Structures are given as structure tokens and as C-alpha cells.
Coordinates of C-alpha atoms in Angstrom, one line a residue:
X1 CA -56.7 5.1 -15.7
X2 CA -57.6 8.0 -13.5
X3 CA -56.2 6.3 -10.5
X4 CA -53.0 5.6 -12.4
X5 CA -52.6 9.2 -13.4
X6 CA -53.2 10.3 -9.8
X7 CA -50.5 8.0 -8.6
X8 CA -48.1 9.3 -11.2
X9 CA -48.8 12.9 -10.3
X10 CA -48.3 12.2 -6.6
X11 CA -45.1 10.3 -7.4
X12 CA -43.6 13.1 -9.4
X13 CA -44.6 15.7 -6.8
X14 CA -43.1 13.5 -4.1
X15 CA -39.8 13.1 -5.9
X16 CA -39.6 16.8 -6.5
X17 CA -40.4 17.6 -2.9
X18 CA -37.8 15.2 -1.5
X19 CA -35.0 16.8 -3.6
X20 CA -35.5 19.8 -1.3
X21 CA -35.0 17.5 1.7
X22 CA -31.9 15.8 0.4
X23 CA -30.4 19.1 -0.5
X24 CA -30.8 20.1 3.2
X25 CA -28.2 17.5 4.1
X26 CA -25.4 20.0 3.6
X27 CA -27.2 22.5 5.9
X28 CA -27.1 20.0 8.8
X29 CA -23.5 19.0 8.2
X30 CA -22.4 22.6 8.0
X31 CA -24.3 23.8 11.1
X32 CA -22.9 21.0 13.3
X33 CA -19.7 21.7 15.3
X34 CA -19.2 18.2 16.8
X35 CA -16.4 16.0 15.5
X36 CA -17.1 14.5 12.0
X37 CA -17.1 10.9 13.1
X38 CA -19.4 11.5 16.0
X39 CA -21.9 13.3 13.7
X40 CA -21.9 10.6 11.0
X41 CA -22.0 7.8 13.6
X42 CA -25.2 9.1 15.2
X43 CA -26.7 9.8 11.8
X44 CA -25.9 6.2 10.6
X45 CA -27.3 4.7 13.8
X46 CA -30.7 6.5 13.4
X47 CA -30.8 5.4 9.7
X48 CA -29.9 1.8 10.5
X49 CA -32.7 1.6 13.2
X50 CA -35.3 3.1 10.9
X51 CA -34.4 0.8 8.0
X52 CA -34.3 -2.2 10.4
X53 CA -37.9 -1.4 11.4
X54 CA -38.8 -1.1 7.7
X55 CA -37.2 -4.4 6.9
X56 CA -39.0 -6.2 9.7
X57 CA -42.3 -4.7 8.7
X58 CA -41.7 -5.7 5.0
X59 CA -40.9 -9.3 6.0
X60 CA -44.1 -9.4 8.2
X61 CA -46.3 -8.1 5.3
X62 CA -44.9 -10.6 2.8
X63 CA -47.2 -13.6 2.2
X64 CA -44.6 -15.8 0.5
X65 CA -41.3 -16.9 2.0
X66 CA -38.5 -14.4 1.1
X67 CA -35.3 -15.8 -0.4
X68 CA -32.6 -16.1 2.3
X69 CA -29.7 -13.6 2.2
X70 CA -26.4 -15.3 1.5
X71 CA -23.5 -14.7 3.9
X72 CA -21.3 -13.4 1.0
X73 CA -24.0 -10.8 0.0
X74 CA -24.4 -9.7 3.6
X75 CA -20.6 -9.3 4.0
X76 CA -20.3 -7.3 0.8
X77 CA -23.1 -5.0 1.8
X78 CA -21.6 -4.5 5.3
X79 CA -18.3 -3.7 3.7
X80 CA -20.0 -1.2 1.4
X81 CA -20.9 0.6 4.7
X82 CA -17.2 1.3 5.2
X83 CA -17.0 3.1 1.9
X84 CA -20.2 4.9 2.6
X85 CA -18.9 6.1 6.1
X86 CA -15.7 7.3 4.5
X87 CA -17.7 9.3 2.0
X88 CA -19.8 10.9 4.7
X89 CA -16.6 11.8 6.6
X90 CA -15.1 13.3 3.4
X91 CA -18.3 15.3 2.8
X92 CA -18.2 16.7 6.4
X93 CA -14.6 17.8 6.1
X94 CA -15.1 19.3 2.6
X95 CA -17.9 21.5 3.9
X96 CA -15.5 22.9 6.5
X97 CA -12.7 23.5 4.1
X98 CA -14.2 24.9 0.9
X99 CA -17.2 26.6 -0.5
X100 CA -20.6 24.9 -0.2
X101 CA -21.2 25.4 -3.9
X102 CA -18.0 23.6 -4.9
X103 CA -18.8 20.7 -2.6
X104 CA -22.3 20.2 -4.1
X105 CA -21.1 20.5 -7.7
X106 CA -18.2 18.1 -7.3
X107 CA -20.3 15.7 -5.3
X108 CA -22.9 15.6 -8.0
X109 CA -20.4 14.1 -10.4
X110 CA -20.8 10.7 -8.6
X111 CA -23.3 9.7 -11.3
X112 CA -20.4 9.8 -13.8
X113 CA -18.2 7.7 -11.6
X114 CA -21.1 5.2 -11.3
X115 CA -21.1 4.9 -15.1
X116 CA -17.3 4.3 -15.2
X117 CA -17.4 1.7 -12.4
X118 CA -20.4 0.0 -14.0
X119 CA -18.5 -0.3 -17.2
X120 CA -15.3 -1.7 -15.6
X121 CA -16.8 -4.0 -12.9
X122 CA -20.3 -4.8 -14.2
X123 CA -19.3 -4.9 -17.9
X124 CA -21.9 -2.4 -19.0
X125 CA -21.6 -0.9 -22.5
X126 CA -21.0 2.8 -23.0
X127 CA -22.7 4.5 -25.9
X128 CA -21.4 7.7 -27.5
X129 CA -23.8 9.9 -25.6
X130 CA -22.6 8.5 -22.3
X131 CA -18.9 9.1 -23.3
X132 CA -19.8 12.7 -24.3
X133 CA -21.7 13.3 -21.0
X134 CA -18.6 12.0 -19.0
X135 CA -16.3 14.4 -20.9
X136 CA -18.5 17.4 -20.4
X137 CA -19.0 16.7 -16.7
X138 CA -15.3 16.1 -16.1
X139 CA -14.4 19.4 -17.8
X140 CA -17.0 21.2 -15.6
X141 CA -15.8 19.5 -12.4
X142 CA -12.1 20.3 -13.3
X143 CA -13.0 24.0 -13.6
X144 CA -14.7 24.0 -10.2
X145 CA -12.0 21.9 -8.6
X146 CA -9.2 24.4 -9.6
X147 CA -11.3 27.4 -8.5
X148 CA -10.0 28.9 -5.2
X149 CA -13.3 30.7 -4.2
X150 CA -13.5 28.5 -1.1
X151 CA -10.4 30.1 0.5
X152 CA -6.9 29.0 1.3
X153 CA -7.9 25.4 2.0
X154 CA -10.2 25.1 -1.1
X155 CA -7.9 22.6 -2.8
X156 CA -8.0 20.3 0.2
X157 CA -11.8 20.7 0.5
X158 CA -12.3 20.0 -3.2
X159 CA -10.2 16.8 -2.9
X160 CA -12.4 15.6 -0.1
X161 CA -15.5 16.5 -2.1
X162 CA -14.2 14.4 -5.0
X163 CA -13.4 11.6 -2.5
X164 CA -17.0 11.8 -1.4
X165 CA -18.2 11.5 -5.0
X166 CA -16.1 8.4 -5.6
X167 CA -17.3 6.8 -2.4
X168 CA -20.9 7.6 -3.3
X169 CA -20.3 6.0 -6.7
X170 CA -18.9 2.8 -5.2
X171 CA -22.0 2.7 -2.9
X172 CA -24.4 3.1 -5.8
X173 CA -22.6 0.6 -7.9
X174 CA -22.9 -1.9 -5.1
X175 CA -26.6 -1.2 -4.7
X176 CA -27.0 -1.8 -8.4
X177 CA -25.1 -5.1 -8.2
X178 CA -27.3 -6.3 -5.3
X179 CA -30.6 -5.0 -6.8
X180 CA -32.2 -8.4 -6.1
X181 CA -32.0 -7.8 -2.4
X182 CA -35.0 -6.1 -0.7
X183 CA -34.4 -2.4 -0.4
X184 CA -35.0 -2.0 3.4
X185 CA -32.8 -5.0 4.2
X186 CA -30.1 -3.8 1.9
X187 CA -30.1 -0.3 3.4
X188 CA -30.2 -1.7 7.0
X189 CA -27.1 -3.8 6.4
X190 CA -25.2 -0.9 4.7
X191 CA -26.1 1.7 7.3
X192 CA -25.2 -0.8 10.1
X193 CA -21.8 -1.3 8.5
X194 CA -21.4 2.5 8.2
X195 CA -22.3 3.0 11.8
X196 CA -19.9 0.2 12.9
X197 CA -16.9 1.7 11.0
X198 CA -17.7 5.3 11.9
X199 CA -18.2 4.4 15.6
X200 CA -14.8 2.5 15.6
X201 CA -13.1 5.5 14.0
X202 CA -14.6 7.9 16.6
X203 CA -13.5 5.6 19.5
X204 CA -10.0 5.3 18.1
X205 CA -9.8 9.1 17.9
X206 CA -11.0 9.3 21.5
X207 CA -14.1 11.4 20.8
X208 CA -16.9 11.6 23.3
X209 CA -20.5 11.4 22.1
X210 CA -21.8 13.8 24.7
X211 CA -19.1 16.5 25.0
X212 CA -16.3 18.4 23.2
X213 CA -12.6 17.8 23.8
X214 CA -12.6 20.5 26.5
X215 CA -15.4 18.8 28.4
X216 CA -18.2 21.2 27.4
X217 CA -21.3 19.2 26.7
X218 CA -22.9 19.2 23.3
X219 CA -25.8 21.6 22.9
X220 CA -29.2 20.0 22.5
X221 CA -29.5 21.4 19.0
X222 CA -26.5 19.4 17.9
X223 CA -28.5 16.2 18.3
X224 CA -31.3 17.9 16.3
X225 CA -28.9 18.4 13.4
X226 CA -28.0 14.7 13.6
X227 CA -31.6 13.7 13.6
X228 CA -32.4 16.1 10.8
X229 CA -29.6 14.7 8.6
X230 CA -30.8 11.2 9.2
X231 CA -34.6 11.5 9.0
X232 CA -35.2 14.5 6.7
X233 CA -32.2 14.0 4.4
X234 CA -32.1 10.2 4.2
X235 CA -35.0 8.1 5.6
X236 CA -37.9 10.1 4.2
X237 CA -36.4 10.7 0.7
X238 CA -35.4 7.0 0.4
X239 CA -38.9 5.9 1.4
X240 CA -40.7 8.3 -1.0
X241 CA -38.4 7.5 -3.9
X242 CA -38.7 3.7 -3.5
X243 CA -42.5 4.1 -3.5
X244 CA -42.6 6.6 -6.4
X245 CA -40.5 4.4 -8.7
X246 CA -43.4 2.0 -8.9
X247 CA -45.3 4.7 -11.0
X248 CA -42.6 6.8 -12.7
X249 CA -39.4 6.0 -14.7
X250 CA -36.0 6.1 -13.0
X251 CA -34.9 8.6 -15.6
X252 CA -37.4 11.1 -14.2
X253 CA -36.0 10.7 -10.7
X254 CA -32.5 11.0 -12.1
X255 CA -33.3 14.3 -14.0
X256 CA -35.0 15.8 -10.9
X257 CA -31.9 14.9 -8.9
X258 CA -30.0 17.4 -11.0
X259 CA -31.8 20.1 -9.0
X260 CA -30.2 19.0 -5.8
X261 CA -26.9 20.9 -6.1
X262 CA -28.7 23.9 -7.4
X263 CA -31.2 23.9 -4.4
X264 CA -28.3 23.3 -2.0
X265 CA -26.4 26.4 -3.5
X266 CA -29.6 28.5 -3.0
X267 CA -29.8 27.3 0.6
X268 CA -26.2 28.4 1.0
X269 CA -26.8 31.8 -0.5
X270 CA -29.9 32.4 1.7
X271 CA -28.5 31.1 5.0
X272 CA -24.8 32.0 4.9
X273 CA -24.8 34.7 2.1
X274 CA -22.5 32.5 -0.1
X275 CA -21.6 34.0 -3.5
X276 CA -20.5 32.2 -6.7
X277 CA -17.4 32.9 -8.7
X278 CA -17.6 32.8 -12.5
X279 CA -15.6 29.6 -12.6
X280 CA -18.1 28.0 -10.2
X281 CA -21.1 29.1 -12.3
X282 CA -19.5 28.0 -15.7
X283 CA -18.1 24.8 -14.3
X284 CA -21.3 24.0 -12.5
X285 CA -23.4 24.5 -15.7
X286 CA -21.1 22.2 -17.6
X287 CA -21.2 19.5 -14.8
X288 CA -25.0 19.6 -14.5
X289 CA -25.3 19.8 -18.3
X290 CA -23.1 16.7 -18.6
X291 CA -25.3 14.8 -16.1
X292 CA -28.4 15.9 -18.1
X293 CA -26.8 14.5 -21.3
X294 CA -26.3 11.2 -19.4
X295 CA -30.0 11.2 -18.5
X296 CA -30.9 11.7 -22.2
X297 CA -28.6 8.8 -23.1
X298 CA -30.9 6.4 -21.2
X299 CA -33.8 7.3 -23.5
X300 CA -31.7 6.8 -26.6
X301 CA -30.7 3.2 -25.7

């Protein structure tokens, strides 16, 4: 019993800690000055290689023969990578065009889109609490979306932030549908697909992976931002969460994830001196409150 309690404590502490890492994703994106598709291509490549190593290690450690992956499943996961790469591009653009706080709040609404997509495509039932949570979150996101605190291009940036949320929801719905596939293998295929599509887009646009359009080479710290966005904001959190979910409920991880936009906003205030408008504060509270209601609905089912 003592060992179980210790594992639960470590799992909860680990999930709380990695939220601070995932929230740092916006920092690396915002600090980078390289073209968007170059940044996300390098990030996806690092993630794909890390998850490939994890998948190979997982297969070596398994005593029984793992079920083979069907070509249809592999193709669907690879195609999911296209949507994921589009979402990463939208996130990058949104951070350049509007306020960081607006991007984080609007992007956090992806959980509500997941619910809607699951109801339509996976035929999952919606209870009254879920419907209420969707309504509250959408009202909050609408208030933030219409706010112009991000400047002249805030509407464009907010649109890209919403596109990012929709893409993230499609990605998570796909992960849910293919829950039977081992996590490292699933992530390796998705991130490989994301890298392929992002690399193709970067090459079509004529971007260099070592220099800007004027021929000036990338500073070494640009590659540090790419590595940070891959290792600190993706690989470590994914590994910790997948381990922690053996000992704690998914609803705990979901509720803790509500802290991510709040922590990201705090980062923005501390690093760039960002300030929040009343619309952002009120809309953000409604959006996060709606997501919290959604978390409560899991316990009521």
C-alpha cells in the first residue's frame, strides 16, 4: 500500500511539473525568428527520432509478440501528421500576429472540439454537463476571439489560434480512435508524418535550414529553441504522462492541464511584460471554467 501511495504521489507531482514544461512551448515558438515551417520541421524530426528509439526499446522489452500494425492504421496515423503539422504552423503564426494570452486561451478550447468530433465521428453520447461545458467554453472563447488587445492583426492571429485548436482536436480524436496501438509507435508514425509534410512545405517555399532569406546563417540559439520545443515541451511531458497514467486517473491529468494556459500567460507577463485586457481575463475565466465543468462531467458519468 505504501509503495502504491508513493507511486501515486510521484505521478501527480510529475504531471504537475510537466505542465510547466508544456507551457514553455509558446516561449520557444515566440523566441524563434526562423521561418515557421523550418522551425516545426526540425522540431518534428527530433520528436520522431526520440519516439522511434522509444518504440524500438519497447518492442525489445516485450516478451510476447506484439500485434502487427495494419497498413490502413499506419496510413491514417501518418495522415494525422499532416493535420498536426498544420496546427503547429498555425500556432507559430498566431504567436506572431496576436497576444500570447489570446493564443493560449483559444488553443485550450481544443478539448471541446475533441468532444464534438468524438460525438460526430466516434458516436459518443453527450450528457447535459458536457453540453453546458461546451456552451460556457465557446462563450469565453468568443469574447477572447473578438478582443483586439493583440493589435491590428489580432483577428488574423486569433483565427490561426482557433485553427490550431481544431487541428489539435483532430489529432487527439485520432489518438483516441487508435488507442489500441502502442503509444511510442503511434507517436513515431504521427511525428514522422508531421515532419514529412512540414519539410515538403518548407522546400516548396524555398526555405533554407541553415540561413535566412538574405543569406545570414541562423544563430546557434535558434537550434536550441527547436530542441527545447521538442525535448522539453513534447518528449519529456509525453513520457512522464504515459508513465503517470498507470497510477492516477486521466481526469486528474485533464484537470491539471487547465493550468497550462495560465502558466503560459504568466511566462508571457514575466518575459515580455504582456498585460491582459478585461475581455481576455473574463473570457479566459469562462473558457477554463467550461473545461473544468467538462472534467467534472467525467466523474458524473
